[in-house]
Tab-separated table of C-alpha atoms in Angstrom:
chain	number	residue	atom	x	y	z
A	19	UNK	CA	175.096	125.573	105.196
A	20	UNK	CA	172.029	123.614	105.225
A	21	UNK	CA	171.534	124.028	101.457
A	22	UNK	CA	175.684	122.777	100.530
A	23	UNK	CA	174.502	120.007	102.907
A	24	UNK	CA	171.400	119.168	100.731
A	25	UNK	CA	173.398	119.192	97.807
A	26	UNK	CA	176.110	116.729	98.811
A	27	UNK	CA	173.434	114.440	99.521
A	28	UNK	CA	171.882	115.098	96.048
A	29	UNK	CA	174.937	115.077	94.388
A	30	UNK	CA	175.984	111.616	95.842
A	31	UNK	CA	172.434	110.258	94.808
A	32	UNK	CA	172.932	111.567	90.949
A	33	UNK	CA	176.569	110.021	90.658
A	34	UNK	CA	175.308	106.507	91.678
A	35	UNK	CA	172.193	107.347	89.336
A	36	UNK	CA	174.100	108.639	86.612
A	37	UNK	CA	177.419	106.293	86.859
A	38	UNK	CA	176.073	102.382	87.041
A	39	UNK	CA	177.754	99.663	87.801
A	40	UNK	CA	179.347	97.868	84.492
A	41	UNK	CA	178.660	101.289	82.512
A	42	UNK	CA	180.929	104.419	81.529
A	43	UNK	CA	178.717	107.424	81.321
A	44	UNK	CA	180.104	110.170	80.489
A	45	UNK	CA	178.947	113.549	82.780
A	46	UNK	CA	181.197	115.790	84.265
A	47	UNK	CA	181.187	116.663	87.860
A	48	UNK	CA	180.574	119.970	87.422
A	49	UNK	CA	177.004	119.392	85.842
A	50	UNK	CA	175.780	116.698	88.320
A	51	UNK	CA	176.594	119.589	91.089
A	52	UNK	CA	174.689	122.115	89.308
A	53	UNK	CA	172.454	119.587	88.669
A	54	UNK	CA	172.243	118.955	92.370
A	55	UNK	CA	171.678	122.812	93.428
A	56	UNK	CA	168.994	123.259	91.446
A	57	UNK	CA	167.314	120.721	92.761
A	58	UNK	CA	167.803	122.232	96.124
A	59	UNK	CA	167.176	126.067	95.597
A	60	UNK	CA	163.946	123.586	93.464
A	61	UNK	CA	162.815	122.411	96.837
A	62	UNK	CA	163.270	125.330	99.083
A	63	UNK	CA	161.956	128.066	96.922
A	64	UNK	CA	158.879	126.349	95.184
A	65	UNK	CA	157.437	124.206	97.516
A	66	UNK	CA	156.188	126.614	100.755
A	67	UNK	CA	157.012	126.613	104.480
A	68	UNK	CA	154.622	125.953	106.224
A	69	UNK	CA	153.903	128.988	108.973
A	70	UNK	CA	153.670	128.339	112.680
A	71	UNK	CA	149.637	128.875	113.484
A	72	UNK	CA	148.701	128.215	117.196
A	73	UNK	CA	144.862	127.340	117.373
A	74	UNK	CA	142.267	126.918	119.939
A	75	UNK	CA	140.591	123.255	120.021
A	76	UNK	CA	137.299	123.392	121.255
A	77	UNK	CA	136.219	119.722	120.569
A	78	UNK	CA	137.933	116.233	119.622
A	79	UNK	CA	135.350	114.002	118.279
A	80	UNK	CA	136.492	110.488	117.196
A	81	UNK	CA	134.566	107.321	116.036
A	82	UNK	CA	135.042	104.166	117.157
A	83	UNK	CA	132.983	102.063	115.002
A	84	UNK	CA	133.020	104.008	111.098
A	85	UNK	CA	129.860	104.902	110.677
A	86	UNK	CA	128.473	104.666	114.292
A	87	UNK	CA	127.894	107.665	116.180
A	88	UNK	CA	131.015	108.961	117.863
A	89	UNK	CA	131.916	110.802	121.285
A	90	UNK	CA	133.780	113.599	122.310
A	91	UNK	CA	137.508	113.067	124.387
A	92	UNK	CA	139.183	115.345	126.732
A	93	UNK	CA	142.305	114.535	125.102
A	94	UNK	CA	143.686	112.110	122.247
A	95	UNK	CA	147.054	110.638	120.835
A	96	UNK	CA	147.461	112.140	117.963
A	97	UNK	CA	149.069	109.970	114.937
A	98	UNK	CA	149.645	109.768	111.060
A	99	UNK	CA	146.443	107.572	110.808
A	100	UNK	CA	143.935	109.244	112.747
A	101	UNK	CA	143.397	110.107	116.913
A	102	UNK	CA	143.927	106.967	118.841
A	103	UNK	CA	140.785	104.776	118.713
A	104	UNK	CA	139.439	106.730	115.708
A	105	UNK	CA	137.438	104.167	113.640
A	106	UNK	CA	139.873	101.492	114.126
A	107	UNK	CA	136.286	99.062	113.634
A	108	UNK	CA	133.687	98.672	111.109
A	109	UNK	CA	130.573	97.224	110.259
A	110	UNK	CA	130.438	94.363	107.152
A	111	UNK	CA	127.762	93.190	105.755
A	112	UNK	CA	127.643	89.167	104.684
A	113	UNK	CA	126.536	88.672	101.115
A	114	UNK	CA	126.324	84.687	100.846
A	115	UNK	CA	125.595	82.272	97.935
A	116	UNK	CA	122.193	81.329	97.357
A	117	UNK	CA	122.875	77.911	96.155
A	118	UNK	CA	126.162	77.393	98.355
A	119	UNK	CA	125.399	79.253	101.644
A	120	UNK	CA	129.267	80.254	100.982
A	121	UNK	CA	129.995	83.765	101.838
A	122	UNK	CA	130.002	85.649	98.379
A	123	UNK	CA	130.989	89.127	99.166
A	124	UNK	CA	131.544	91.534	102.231
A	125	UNK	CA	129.958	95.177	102.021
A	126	UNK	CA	131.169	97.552	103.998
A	127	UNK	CA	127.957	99.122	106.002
A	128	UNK	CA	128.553	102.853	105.863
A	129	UNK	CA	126.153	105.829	106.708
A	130	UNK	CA	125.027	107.130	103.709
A	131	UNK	CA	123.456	104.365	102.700
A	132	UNK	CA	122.177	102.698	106.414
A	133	UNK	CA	120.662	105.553	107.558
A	134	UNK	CA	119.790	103.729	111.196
A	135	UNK	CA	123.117	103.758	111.940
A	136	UNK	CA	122.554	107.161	113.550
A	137	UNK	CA	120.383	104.769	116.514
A	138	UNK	CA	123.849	103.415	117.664
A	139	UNK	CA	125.672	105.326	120.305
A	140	UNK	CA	129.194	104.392	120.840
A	141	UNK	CA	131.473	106.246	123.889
A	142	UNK	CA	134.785	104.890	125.094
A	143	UNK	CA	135.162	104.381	129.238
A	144	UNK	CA	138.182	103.232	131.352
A	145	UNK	CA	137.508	102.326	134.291
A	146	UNK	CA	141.611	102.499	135.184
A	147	UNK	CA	141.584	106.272	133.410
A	148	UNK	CA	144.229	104.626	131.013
A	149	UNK	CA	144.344	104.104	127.491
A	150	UNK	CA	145.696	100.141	127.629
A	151	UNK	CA	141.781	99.441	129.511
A	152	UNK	CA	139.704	101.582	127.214
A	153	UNK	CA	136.702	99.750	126.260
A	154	UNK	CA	133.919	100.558	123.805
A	155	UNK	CA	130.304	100.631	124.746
A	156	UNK	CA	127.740	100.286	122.236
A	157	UNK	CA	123.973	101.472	123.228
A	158	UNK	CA	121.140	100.899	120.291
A	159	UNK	CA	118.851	103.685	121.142
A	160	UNK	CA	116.210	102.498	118.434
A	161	UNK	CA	113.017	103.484	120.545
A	162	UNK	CA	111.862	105.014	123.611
A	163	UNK	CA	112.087	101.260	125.283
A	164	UNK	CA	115.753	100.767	124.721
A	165	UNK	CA	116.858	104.482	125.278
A	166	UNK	CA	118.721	104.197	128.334
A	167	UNK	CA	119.126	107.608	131.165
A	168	UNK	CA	123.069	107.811	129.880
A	169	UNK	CA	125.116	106.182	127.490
A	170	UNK	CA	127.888	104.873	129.778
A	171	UNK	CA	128.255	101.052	130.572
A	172	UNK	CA	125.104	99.742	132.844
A	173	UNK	CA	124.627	95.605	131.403
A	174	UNK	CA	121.363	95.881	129.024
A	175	UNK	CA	120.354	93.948	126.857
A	176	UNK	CA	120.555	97.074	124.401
A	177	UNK	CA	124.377	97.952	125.183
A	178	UNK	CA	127.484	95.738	123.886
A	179	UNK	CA	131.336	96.419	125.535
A	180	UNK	CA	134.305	95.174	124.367
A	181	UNK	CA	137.789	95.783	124.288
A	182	UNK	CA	139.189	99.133	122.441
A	183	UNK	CA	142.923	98.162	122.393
A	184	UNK	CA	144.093	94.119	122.148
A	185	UNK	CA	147.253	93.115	123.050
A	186	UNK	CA	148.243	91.586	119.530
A	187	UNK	CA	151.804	89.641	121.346
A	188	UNK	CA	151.475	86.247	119.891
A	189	UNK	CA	149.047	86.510	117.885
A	190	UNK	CA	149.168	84.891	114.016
A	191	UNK	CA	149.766	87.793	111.709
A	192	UNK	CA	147.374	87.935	108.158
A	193	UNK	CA	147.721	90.504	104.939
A	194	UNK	CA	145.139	92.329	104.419
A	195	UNK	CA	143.959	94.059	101.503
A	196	UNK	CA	141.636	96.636	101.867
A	197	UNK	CA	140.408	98.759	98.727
A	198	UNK	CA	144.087	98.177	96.588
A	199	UNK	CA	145.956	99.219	99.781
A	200	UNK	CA	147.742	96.257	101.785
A	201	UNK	CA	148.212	96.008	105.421
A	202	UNK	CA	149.363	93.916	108.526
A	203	UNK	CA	146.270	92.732	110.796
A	204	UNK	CA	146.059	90.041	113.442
A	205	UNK	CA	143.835	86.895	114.303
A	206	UNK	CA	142.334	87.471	117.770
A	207	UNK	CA	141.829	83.917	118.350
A	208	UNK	CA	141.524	83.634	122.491
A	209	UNK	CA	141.205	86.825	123.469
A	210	UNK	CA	139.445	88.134	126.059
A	211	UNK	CA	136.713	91.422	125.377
A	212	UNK	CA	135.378	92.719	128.173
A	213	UNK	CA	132.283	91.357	129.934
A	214	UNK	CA	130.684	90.215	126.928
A	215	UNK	CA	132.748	86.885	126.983
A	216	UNK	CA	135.310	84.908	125.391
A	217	UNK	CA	135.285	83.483	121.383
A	218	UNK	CA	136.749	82.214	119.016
A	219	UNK	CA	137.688	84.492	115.891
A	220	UNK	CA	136.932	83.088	112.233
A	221	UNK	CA	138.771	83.850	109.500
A	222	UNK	CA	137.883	84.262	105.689
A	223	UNK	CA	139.578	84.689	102.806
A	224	UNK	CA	137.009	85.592	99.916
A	225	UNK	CA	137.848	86.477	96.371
A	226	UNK	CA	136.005	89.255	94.663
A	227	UNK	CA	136.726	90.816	91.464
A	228	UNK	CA	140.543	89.945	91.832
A	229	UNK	CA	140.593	91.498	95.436
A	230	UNK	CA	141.315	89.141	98.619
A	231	UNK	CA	140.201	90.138	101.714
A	232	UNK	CA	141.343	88.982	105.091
A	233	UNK	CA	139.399	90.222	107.839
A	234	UNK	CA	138.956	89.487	111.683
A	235	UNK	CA	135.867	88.459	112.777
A	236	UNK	CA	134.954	89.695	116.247
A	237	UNK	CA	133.355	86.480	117.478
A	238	UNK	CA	129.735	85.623	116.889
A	239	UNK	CA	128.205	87.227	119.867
A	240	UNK	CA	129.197	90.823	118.601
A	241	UNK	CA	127.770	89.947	115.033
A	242	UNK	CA	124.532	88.275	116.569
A	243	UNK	CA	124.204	92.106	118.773
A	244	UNK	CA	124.008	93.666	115.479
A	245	UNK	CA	122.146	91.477	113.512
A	246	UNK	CA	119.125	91.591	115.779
A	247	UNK	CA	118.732	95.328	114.889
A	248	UNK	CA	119.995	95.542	111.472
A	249	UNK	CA	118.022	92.782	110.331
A	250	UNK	CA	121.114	91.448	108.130
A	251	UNK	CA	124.059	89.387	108.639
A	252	UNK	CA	126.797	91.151	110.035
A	253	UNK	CA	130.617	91.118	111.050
A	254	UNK	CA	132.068	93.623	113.665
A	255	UNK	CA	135.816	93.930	111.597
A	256	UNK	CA	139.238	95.297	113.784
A	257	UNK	CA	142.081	96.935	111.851
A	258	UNK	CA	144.596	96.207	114.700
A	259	UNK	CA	147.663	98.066	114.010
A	260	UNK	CA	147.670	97.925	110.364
A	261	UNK	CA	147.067	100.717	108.103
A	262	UNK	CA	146.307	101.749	104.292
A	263	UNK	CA	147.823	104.145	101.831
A	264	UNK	CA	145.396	106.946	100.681
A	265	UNK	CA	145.099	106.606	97.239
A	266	UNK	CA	144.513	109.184	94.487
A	267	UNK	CA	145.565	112.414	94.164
A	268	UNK	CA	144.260	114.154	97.344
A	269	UNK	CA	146.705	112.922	99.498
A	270	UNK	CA	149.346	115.643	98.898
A	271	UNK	CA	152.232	112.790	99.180
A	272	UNK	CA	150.727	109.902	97.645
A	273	UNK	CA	152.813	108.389	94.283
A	274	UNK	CA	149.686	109.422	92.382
A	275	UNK	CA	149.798	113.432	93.465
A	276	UNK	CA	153.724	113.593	93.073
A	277	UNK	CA	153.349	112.709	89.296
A	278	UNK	CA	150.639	115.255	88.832
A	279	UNK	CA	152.732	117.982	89.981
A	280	UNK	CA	154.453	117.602	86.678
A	281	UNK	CA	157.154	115.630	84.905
A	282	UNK	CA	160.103	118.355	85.785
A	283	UNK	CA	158.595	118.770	89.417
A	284	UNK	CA	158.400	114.931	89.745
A	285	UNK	CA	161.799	114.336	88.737
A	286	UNK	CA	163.702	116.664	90.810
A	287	UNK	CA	160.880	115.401	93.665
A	288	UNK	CA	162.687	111.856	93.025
A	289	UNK	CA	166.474	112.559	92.968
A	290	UNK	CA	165.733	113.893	96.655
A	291	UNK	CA	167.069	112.024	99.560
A	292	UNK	CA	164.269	110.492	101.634
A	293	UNK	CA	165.149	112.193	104.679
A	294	UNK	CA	164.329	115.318	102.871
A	295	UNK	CA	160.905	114.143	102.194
A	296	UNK	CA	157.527	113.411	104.079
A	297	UNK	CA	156.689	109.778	103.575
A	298	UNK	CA	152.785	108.668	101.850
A	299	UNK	CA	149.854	109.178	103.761
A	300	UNK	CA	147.910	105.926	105.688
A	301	UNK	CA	144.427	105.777	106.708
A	302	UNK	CA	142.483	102.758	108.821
A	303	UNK	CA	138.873	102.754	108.314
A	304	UNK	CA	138.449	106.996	107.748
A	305	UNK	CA	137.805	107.704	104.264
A	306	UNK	CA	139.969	109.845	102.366
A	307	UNK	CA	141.783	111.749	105.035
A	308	UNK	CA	143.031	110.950	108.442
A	309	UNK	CA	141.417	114.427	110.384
A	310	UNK	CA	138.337	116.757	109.731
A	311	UNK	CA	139.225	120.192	110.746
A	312	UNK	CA	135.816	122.344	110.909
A	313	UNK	CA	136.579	125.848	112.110
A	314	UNK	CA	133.692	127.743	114.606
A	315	UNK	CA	133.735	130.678	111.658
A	316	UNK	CA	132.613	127.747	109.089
A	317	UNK	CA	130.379	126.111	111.313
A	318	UNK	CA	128.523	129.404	111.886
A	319	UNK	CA	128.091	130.207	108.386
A	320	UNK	CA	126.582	126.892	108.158
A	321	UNK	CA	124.184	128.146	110.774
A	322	UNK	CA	123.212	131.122	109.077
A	323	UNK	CA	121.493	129.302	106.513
A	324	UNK	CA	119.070	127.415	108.414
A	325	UNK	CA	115.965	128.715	109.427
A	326	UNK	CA	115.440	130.841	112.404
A	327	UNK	CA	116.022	129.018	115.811
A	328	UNK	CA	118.161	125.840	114.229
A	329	UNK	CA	121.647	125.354	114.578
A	330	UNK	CA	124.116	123.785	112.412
A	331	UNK	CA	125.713	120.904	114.690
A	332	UNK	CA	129.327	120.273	114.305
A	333	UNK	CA	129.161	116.718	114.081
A	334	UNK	CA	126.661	116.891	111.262
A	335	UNK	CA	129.626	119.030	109.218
């Protein structure tokens, strides 16, 4: 039943596709059904069902800041971008003019190649236990001076809080385009963050090889925090509710990995209805893919390969 059902649908979609307005094609009926069952039987033979697995989590680890170190959570909201609060910030570094002082470029400050990243600590407290109060804490744990006795919120010098989840109501809206991929994001103009204080947001629009960037700047006392220990001009960046498509071909839904299923596979992947089909994949500020699934079987293997007494930690994966 399901299958006749399917078909209607497909066969509606090939008449208007096949008969356009002002036009008199010529196809009989009986050839845009079979056309439209073997698009079906296409779909439910070829591409797999997916079995039910039930699996034991042992951890949820999520980032706030990309590239800071992250913390483990007792629970999370699980959604087609990520967990909830899953590097939703990130670090830019300023590039400016030398002759101008004008900002020239932003560059993205990620691990592999700031290395002392690993000296920031980031953890996520509530002090309501709800989600709508979560707050980040930041603790730079550079030396044995600055490393505090725990990680939580305690006003140093060395520690920075501020808000996990704004309120965006009322806020002016600004496109964003980050790496090809567009997006919604908001000026935080006015907003309160925690008890660092209140700012005011600046915005920038800079054009770089024929990419704009809009980004939020977190007011000048969170870039100043930084600074101080990275030694460079920095902006603390917030995604808000926006996303971006994963490009390329690893995202099994993307435009890009449809066509390189094939040109037959691609066109019977078109004529179906979109209810029929999962919809492109977003990401915020994770690379490549919104979750990292490491299993205890390939985190033990990893294990086995160090040297006597070492163990392979998960969040090193």
């Amino acid at each position: 039943m399901a299958t006749q059902h399917l078909a209607t649908d497909l066969q509606s979609s090939l008449t208007q596709m096949l008969l356009p307005k002002g036009r008199i094609l010529l196809v009989s009926a009986s050839l845009i059904s079979l056309l439209a069952l073997a698009t079906v039987r296409f779909l439910t033979t070829r591409i797999p069902r997916r079995p039910h697995v039930v699996v034991e989590v042992e951890g949820v680890y999520v980032y706030p800041i990309k590239g800071l170190r992250g913390c483990a959570l007792d629970s999370g909201l699980v959604s087609g971008v990520g967990i909830q609060f899953d590097r939703r910030f990130c670090l830019q570094r300023v590039h400016r003019n030398p002759d101008t002082n004008e900002i020239d470029r932003l560059e993205t400050v990620m691990l592999m190649y700031n290395f002392y990243l690993v000296l920031f600590h980031t953890i996520l407290e509530s002090p309501s236990n709800d989600a709508s109060d979560m707050h980040i804490v930041v603790t730079y744990t550079g030396d044995e001076q600055t490393v505090p006795e725990k990680l939580s919120w305690v006003g140093s010098e060395h520690q920075l809080l501020f808000t996990a989840q704004v309120n965006c109501e009322g806020l002016s809206r600004v496109i964003m385009n980050l790496q090809g991929s567009y997006t919604q994001a908001y000026d935080m103009c006015d907003i309160a963050v925690g008890k660092v204080g209140n700012g005011n947001s600046l915005l920038f629009l800079v054009r770089r090889l024929e990419q704009l960037y809009t980004y939020i700047d977190m007011c000048d006392n969170y870039a100043k925090w930084f600074e101080k220990y990275l030694g460079f001009e920095t902006r603390l960046l917030y995604i808000g509710d926006g996303s971006r498509a994963a490009l390329g071909t690893l995202a099994p839904h993307s435009d890009a990995a449809v066509r390189k299923k094939g040109r037959y596979q691609t066109l019977l992947w078109s004529l179906a209805p979109a209810r029929y089909k999962w919809g492109p994949e977003h990401l915020v500020f994770n690379d490549i893919a919104q979750y990292l699934v490491v299993t205890r079987e390939s985190n033990d293997a990893a294990t086995a390969r160090l040297d006597d007494g070492l163990d392979m930690d998960i969040l090193k994966f």
